[in-house]
Short mmCIF file of C-alpha atoms in Angstrom, two decimals:
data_model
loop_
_atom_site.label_atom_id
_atom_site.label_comp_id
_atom_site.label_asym_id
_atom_site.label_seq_id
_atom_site.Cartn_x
_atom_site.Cartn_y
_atom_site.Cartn_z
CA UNK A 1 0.00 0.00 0.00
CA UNK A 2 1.64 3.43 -1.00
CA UNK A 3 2.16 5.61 1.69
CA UNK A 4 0.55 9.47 1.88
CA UNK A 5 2.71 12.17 0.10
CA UNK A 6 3.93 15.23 2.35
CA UNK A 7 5.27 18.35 0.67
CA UNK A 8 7.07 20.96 2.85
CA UNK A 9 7.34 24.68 1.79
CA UNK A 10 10.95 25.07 0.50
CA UNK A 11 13.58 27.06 2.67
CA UNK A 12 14.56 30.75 1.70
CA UNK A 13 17.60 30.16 -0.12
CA UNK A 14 20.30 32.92 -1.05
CA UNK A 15 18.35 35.83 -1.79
CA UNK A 16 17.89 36.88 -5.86
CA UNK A 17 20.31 39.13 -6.38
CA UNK A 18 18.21 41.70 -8.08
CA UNK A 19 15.46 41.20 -5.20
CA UNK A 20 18.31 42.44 -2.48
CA UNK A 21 19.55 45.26 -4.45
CA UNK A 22 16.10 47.11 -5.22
CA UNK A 23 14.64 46.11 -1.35
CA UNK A 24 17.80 47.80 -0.16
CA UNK A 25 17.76 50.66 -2.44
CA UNK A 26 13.71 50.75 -0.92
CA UNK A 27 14.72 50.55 2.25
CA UNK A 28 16.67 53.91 2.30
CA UNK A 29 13.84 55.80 0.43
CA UNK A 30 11.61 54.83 3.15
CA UNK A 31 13.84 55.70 5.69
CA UNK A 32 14.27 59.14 4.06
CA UNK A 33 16.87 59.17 2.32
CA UNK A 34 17.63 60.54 -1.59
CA UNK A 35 18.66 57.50 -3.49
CA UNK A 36 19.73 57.18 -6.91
CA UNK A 37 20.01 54.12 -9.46
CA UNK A 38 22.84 53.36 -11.83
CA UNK A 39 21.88 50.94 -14.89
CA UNK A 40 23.99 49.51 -17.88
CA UNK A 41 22.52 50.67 -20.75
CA UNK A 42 25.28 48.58 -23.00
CA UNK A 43 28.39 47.18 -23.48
CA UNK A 44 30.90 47.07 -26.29
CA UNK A 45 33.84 44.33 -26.04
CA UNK A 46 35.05 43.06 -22.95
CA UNK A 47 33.08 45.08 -20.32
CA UNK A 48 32.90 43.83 -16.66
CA UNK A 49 29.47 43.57 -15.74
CA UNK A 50 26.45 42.66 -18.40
CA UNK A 51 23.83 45.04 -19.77
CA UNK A 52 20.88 45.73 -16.84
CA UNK A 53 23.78 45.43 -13.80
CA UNK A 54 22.48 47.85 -11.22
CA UNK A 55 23.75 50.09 -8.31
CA UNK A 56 21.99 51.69 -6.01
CA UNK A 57 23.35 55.00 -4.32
CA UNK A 58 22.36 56.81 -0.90
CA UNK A 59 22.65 60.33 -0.39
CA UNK A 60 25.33 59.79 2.29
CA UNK A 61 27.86 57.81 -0.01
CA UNK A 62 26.61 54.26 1.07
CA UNK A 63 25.56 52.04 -2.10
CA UNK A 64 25.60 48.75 -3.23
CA UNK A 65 25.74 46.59 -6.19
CA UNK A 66 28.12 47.01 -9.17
CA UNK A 67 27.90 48.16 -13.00
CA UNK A 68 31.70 47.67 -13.18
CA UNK A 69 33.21 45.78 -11.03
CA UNK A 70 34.81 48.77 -9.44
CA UNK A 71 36.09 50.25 -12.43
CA UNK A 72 33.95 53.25 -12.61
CA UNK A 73 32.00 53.28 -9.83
CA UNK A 74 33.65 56.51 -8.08
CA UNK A 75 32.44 58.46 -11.04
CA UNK A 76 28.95 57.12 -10.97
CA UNK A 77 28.86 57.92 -6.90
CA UNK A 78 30.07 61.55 -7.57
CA UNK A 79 27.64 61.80 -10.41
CA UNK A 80 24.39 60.63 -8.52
CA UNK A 81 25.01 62.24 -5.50
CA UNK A 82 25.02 65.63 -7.82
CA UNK A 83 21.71 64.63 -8.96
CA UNK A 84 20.67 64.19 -5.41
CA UNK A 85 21.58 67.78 -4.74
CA UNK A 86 20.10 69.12 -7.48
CA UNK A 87 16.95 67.56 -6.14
CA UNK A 88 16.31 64.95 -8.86
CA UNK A 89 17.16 64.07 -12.24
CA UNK A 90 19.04 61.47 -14.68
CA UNK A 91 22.40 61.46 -16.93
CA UNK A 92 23.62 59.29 -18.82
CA UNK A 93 27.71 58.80 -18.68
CA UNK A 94 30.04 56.53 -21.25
CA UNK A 95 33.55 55.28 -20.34
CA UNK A 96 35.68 53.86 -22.71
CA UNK A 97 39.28 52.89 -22.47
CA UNK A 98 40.43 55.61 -25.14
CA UNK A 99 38.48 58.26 -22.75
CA UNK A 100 40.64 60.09 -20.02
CA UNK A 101 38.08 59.98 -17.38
CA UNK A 102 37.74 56.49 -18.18
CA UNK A 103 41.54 55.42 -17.70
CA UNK A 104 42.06 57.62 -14.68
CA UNK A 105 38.75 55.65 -13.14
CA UNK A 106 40.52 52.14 -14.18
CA UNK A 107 38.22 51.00 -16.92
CA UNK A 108 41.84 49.09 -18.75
CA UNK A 109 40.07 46.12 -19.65
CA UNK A 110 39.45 47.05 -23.37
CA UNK A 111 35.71 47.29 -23.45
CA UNK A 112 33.25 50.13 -23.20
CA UNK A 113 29.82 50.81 -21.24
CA UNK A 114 27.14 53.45 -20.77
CA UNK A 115 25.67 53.83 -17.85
CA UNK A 116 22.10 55.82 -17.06
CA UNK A 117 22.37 57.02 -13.46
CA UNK A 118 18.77 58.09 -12.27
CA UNK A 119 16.93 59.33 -9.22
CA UNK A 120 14.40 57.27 -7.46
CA UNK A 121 11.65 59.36 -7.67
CA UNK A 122 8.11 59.71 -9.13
CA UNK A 123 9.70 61.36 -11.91
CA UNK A 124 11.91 59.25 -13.27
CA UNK A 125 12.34 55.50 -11.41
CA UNK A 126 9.46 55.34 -9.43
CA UNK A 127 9.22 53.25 -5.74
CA UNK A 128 6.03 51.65 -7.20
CA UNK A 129 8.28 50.48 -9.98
CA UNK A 130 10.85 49.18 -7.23
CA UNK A 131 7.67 46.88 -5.57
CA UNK A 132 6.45 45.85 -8.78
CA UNK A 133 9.67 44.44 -9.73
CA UNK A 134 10.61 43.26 -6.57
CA UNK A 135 6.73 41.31 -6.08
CA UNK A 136 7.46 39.83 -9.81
CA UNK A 137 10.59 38.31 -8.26
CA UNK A 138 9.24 37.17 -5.59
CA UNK A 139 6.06 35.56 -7.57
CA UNK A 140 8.63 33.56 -9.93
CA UNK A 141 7.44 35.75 -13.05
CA UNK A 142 9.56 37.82 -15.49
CA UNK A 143 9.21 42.00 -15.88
CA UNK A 144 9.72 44.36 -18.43
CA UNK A 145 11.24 48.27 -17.33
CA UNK A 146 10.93 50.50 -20.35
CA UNK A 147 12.96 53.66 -20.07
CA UNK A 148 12.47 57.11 -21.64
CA UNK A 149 16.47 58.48 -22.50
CA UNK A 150 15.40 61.67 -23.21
CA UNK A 151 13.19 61.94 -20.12
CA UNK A 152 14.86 59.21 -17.28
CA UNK A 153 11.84 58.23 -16.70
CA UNK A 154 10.91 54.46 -16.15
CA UNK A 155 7.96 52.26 -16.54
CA UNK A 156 6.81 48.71 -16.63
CA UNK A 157 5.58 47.63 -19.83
CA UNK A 158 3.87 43.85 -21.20
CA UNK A 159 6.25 41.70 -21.94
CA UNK A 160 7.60 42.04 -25.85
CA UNK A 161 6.35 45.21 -26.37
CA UNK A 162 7.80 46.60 -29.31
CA UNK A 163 11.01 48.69 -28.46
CA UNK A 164 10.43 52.41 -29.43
CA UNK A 165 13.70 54.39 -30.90
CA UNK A 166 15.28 56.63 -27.48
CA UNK A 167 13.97 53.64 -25.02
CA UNK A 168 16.03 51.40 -23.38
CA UNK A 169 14.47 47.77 -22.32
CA UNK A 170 15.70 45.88 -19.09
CA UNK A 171 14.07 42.62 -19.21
CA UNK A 172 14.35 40.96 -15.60
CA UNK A 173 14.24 37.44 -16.29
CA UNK A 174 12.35 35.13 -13.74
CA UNK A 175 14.64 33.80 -10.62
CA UNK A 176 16.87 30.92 -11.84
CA UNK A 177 15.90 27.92 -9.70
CA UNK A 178 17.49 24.69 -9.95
CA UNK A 179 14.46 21.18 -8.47
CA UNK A 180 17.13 18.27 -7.46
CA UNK A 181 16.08 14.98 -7.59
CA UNK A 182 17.28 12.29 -5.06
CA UNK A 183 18.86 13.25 -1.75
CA UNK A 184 22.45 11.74 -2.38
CA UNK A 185 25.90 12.53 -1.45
CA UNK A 186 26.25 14.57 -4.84
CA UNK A 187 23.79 16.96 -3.59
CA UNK A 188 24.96 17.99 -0.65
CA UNK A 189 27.68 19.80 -2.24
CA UNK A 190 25.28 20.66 -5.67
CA UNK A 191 23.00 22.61 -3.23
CA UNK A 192 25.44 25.13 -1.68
CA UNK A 193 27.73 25.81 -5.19
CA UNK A 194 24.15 26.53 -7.09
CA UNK A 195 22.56 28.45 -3.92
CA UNK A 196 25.99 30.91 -4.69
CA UNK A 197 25.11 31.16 -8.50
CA UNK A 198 21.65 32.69 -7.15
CA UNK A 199 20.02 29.54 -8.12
CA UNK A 200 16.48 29.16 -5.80
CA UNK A 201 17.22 25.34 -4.99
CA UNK A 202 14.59 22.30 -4.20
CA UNK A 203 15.42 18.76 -3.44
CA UNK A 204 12.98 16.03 -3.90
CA UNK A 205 13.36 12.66 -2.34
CA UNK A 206 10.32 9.98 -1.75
CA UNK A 207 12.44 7.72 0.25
CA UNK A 208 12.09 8.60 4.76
CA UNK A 209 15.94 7.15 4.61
CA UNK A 210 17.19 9.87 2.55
CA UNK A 211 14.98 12.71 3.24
CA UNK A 212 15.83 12.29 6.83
CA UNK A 213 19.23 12.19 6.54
CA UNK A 214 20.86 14.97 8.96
CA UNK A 215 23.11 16.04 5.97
CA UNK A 216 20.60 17.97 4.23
CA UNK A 217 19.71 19.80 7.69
CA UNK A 218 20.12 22.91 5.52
CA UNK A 219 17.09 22.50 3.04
CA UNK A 220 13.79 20.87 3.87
CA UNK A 221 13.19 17.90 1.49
CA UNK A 222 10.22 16.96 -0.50
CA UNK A 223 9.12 13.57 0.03
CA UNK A 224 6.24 13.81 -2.86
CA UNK A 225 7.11 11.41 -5.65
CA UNK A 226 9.44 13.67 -8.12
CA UNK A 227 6.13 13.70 -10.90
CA UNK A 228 3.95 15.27 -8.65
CA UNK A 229 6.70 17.57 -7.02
CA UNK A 230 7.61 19.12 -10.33
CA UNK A 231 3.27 18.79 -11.43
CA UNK A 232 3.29 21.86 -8.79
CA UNK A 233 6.63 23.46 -8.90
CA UNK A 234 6.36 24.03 -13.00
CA UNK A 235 9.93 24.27 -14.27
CA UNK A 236 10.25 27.18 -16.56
CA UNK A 237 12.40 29.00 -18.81
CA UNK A 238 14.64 29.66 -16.02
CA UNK A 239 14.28 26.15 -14.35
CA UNK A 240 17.22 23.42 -14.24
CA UNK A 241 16.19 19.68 -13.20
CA UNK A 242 19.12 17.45 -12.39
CA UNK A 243 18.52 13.66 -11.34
CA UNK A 244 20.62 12.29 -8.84
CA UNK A 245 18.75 9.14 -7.72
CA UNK A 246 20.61 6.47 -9.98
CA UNK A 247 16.44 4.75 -9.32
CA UNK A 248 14.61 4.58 -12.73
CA UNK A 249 11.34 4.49 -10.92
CA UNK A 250 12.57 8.24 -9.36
CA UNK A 251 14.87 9.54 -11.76
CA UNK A 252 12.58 8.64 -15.05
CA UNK A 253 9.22 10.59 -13.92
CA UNK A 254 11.21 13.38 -13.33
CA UNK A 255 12.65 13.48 -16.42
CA UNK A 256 9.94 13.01 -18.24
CA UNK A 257 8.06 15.81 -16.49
CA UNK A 258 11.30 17.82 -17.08
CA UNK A 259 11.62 16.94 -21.05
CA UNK A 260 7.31 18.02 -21.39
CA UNK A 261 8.83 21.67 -19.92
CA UNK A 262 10.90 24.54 -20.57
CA UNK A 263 13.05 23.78 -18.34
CA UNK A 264 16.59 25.06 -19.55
CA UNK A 265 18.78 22.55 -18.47
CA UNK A 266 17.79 18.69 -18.10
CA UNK A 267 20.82 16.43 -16.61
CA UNK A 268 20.79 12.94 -15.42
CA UNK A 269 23.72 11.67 -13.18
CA UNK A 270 24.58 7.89 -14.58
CA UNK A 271 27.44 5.66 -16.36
CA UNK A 272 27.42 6.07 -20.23
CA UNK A 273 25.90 2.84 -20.19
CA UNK A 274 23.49 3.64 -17.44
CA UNK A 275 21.98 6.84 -19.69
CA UNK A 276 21.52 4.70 -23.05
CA UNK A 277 19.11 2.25 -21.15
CA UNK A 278 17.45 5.50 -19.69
CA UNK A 279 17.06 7.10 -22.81
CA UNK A 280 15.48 3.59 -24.51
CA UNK A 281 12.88 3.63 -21.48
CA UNK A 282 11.96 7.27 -22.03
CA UNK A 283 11.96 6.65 -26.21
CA UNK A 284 9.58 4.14 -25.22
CA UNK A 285 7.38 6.32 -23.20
CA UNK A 286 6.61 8.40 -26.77
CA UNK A 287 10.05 10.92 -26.38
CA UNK A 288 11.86 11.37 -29.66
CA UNK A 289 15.60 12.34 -30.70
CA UNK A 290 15.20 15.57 -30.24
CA UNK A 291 13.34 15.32 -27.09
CA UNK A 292 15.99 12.79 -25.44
CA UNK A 293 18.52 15.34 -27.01
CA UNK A 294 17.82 17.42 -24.10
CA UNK A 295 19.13 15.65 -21.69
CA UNK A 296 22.22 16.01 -20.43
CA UNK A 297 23.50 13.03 -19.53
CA UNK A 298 26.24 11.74 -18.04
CA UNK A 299 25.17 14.84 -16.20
CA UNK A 300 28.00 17.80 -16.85
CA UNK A 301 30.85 19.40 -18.72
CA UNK A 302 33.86 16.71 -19.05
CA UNK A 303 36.16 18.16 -16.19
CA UNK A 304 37.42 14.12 -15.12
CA UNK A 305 35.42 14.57 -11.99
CA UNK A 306 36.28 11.90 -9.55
CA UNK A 307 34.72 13.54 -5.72
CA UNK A 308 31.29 14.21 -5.14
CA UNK A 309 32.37 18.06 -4.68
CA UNK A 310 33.80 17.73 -8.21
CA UNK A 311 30.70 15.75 -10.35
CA UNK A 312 28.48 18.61 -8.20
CA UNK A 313 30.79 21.24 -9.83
CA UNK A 314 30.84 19.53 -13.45
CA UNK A 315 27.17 19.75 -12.91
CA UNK A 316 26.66 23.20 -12.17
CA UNK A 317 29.19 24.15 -15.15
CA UNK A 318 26.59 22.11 -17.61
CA UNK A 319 23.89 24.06 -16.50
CA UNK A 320 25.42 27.60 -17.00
CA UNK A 321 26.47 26.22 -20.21
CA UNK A 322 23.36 25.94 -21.15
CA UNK A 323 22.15 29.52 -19.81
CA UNK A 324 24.67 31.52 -21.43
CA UNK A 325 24.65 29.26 -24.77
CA UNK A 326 28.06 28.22 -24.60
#
């Protein structure tokens, strides 16, 4: 007789990086402060930090994030806390390694960025703006900020709305989450290395002996059978499933409900030899080449990873792999 399911709410893992920044940057507006927000509108060769890297700036000098790595940011602090001053506004800086400010800040690295610096206001980026972006994190959903160059002002728009010449577009994707299957030694050591790539992480394991192991004191495991775990949980765009169980009757739901997803990354730990008979049982379920193509499997870049520390690593480089289209 099969014994009742019992789901547990997931732990808070380490918070989205995005999330932090803007509920900081919140926090000091409520508190009173002037506070000012530094984007990256785009990069041109080898630039530091990606297009849509924030910082946030408080009146009194305090800020955090990065849209360089440290290469520029003293001009960008100078440069919002004038628009603090002035009592609002935006302005949009370049640096490039041919420019003299540029050099004398440090950006050597070859590459160019421009950076829109605005003030958190009701004129140009909005607190409501801050919550709605910060509540679409939080809800697992993507957002769209449409901004005005000529104006600095800022607004959420639908999702692939058409781009309109003198707007910039910062798509915030949804959180990256990675759903674990099987509560094995691997994992233990996959959960902490994703948690520090800002992956939301969620381990699934029907089996008391493994779910109950004190090893995985640090994230509350789903006993559900893996099907019905990922039936609620709804891997997405952003979503990596890994199978660690080495059990077909755990491993093969899983990636099954994985493969009829959008899940980004699909990996199955196993022998060579292991993964051919799993990808005959899941061609027999009705999956075809392209389908089974999905999976990666033996799960991970080639690295000749012999620990469970280094297979958890291999693992982890697969799935960025796969996000950045390498």
């Amino acid at each position: 007789m099969p014994r009742a399911s019992r789901a547990r709410k997931p732990r808070m893992t380490m918070a989205d990086e995005l999330e932090e920044l803007l509920t900081r940057a919140r926090d000091w507006h409520a508190q009173g402060h002037g506070v000012a927000i530094a984007t990256v509108l785009e990069t041109w060769g080898s630039a530091p930090r990606p297009g849509g890297s924030h910082l946030v700036i408080r009146d009194d000098g305090l800020f955090e994030g990065s849209v360089s790595g440290g290469c520029v940011e003293g001009d960008i602090l100078v440069s919002a806390q004038a628009l603090l001053r002035a009592g609002g506004g935006h302005v949009r800086r370049d640096y490039g390694v041919r420019d003299e400010d540029a050099w004398s800040f440090g950006l050597a690295c070859g590459g160019r960025i421009a950076v829109l610096i605005q003030t958190i206001d009701a004129d140009h980026y909005p607190p409501a703006l801050i919550d709605r972006v910060i509540a679409a994190r939080r809800a697992g959903g993507p957002v769209a900020v449409h901004t005005d160059l000529a104006t600095g002002v800022s607004q959420e728009a639908p999702l692939g709305a058409p781009v309109v010449d003198g707007r910039h577009v910062n798509l915030h994707p949804a959180p990256l989450r990675m759903l674990i299957v099987g509560a094995v030694h691997v994992g233990q050591a996959l959960i902490p290395l994703a948690r520090q790539l800002g992956f939301e992480v969620r381990l699934v394991d029907p089996r008391d002996s493994f779910a109950a192991a004190d090893r995985f004191a640090a994230i509350d495991v789903d006993t559900r059978w893996p099907d019905e775990a990922l039936a609620e949980w709804r891997p997405d765009a952003g979503t990596a499933v890994v199978t660690l169980s080495h059990d077909p009757k755990i491993d093969d739901p899983a990636l099954a409900a994985a493969l009829r997803s959008d899940a980004f990354y699909i990996a199955a730990l196993g022998s060579r030899r292991t993964h051919a008979s799993r990808l005959a049982r899941l061609g027999a379920m009705g999956f075809g080449e392209a389908d089974l193509a999905r999976i990666d499997g033996p799960a991970g870049l080639w690295i000749g990873a012999a620990t469970p520390a280094e297979i958890a690593l291999s693992i982890l480089a697969g799935a960025v792999a796969a996000l950045r289209g390498a």
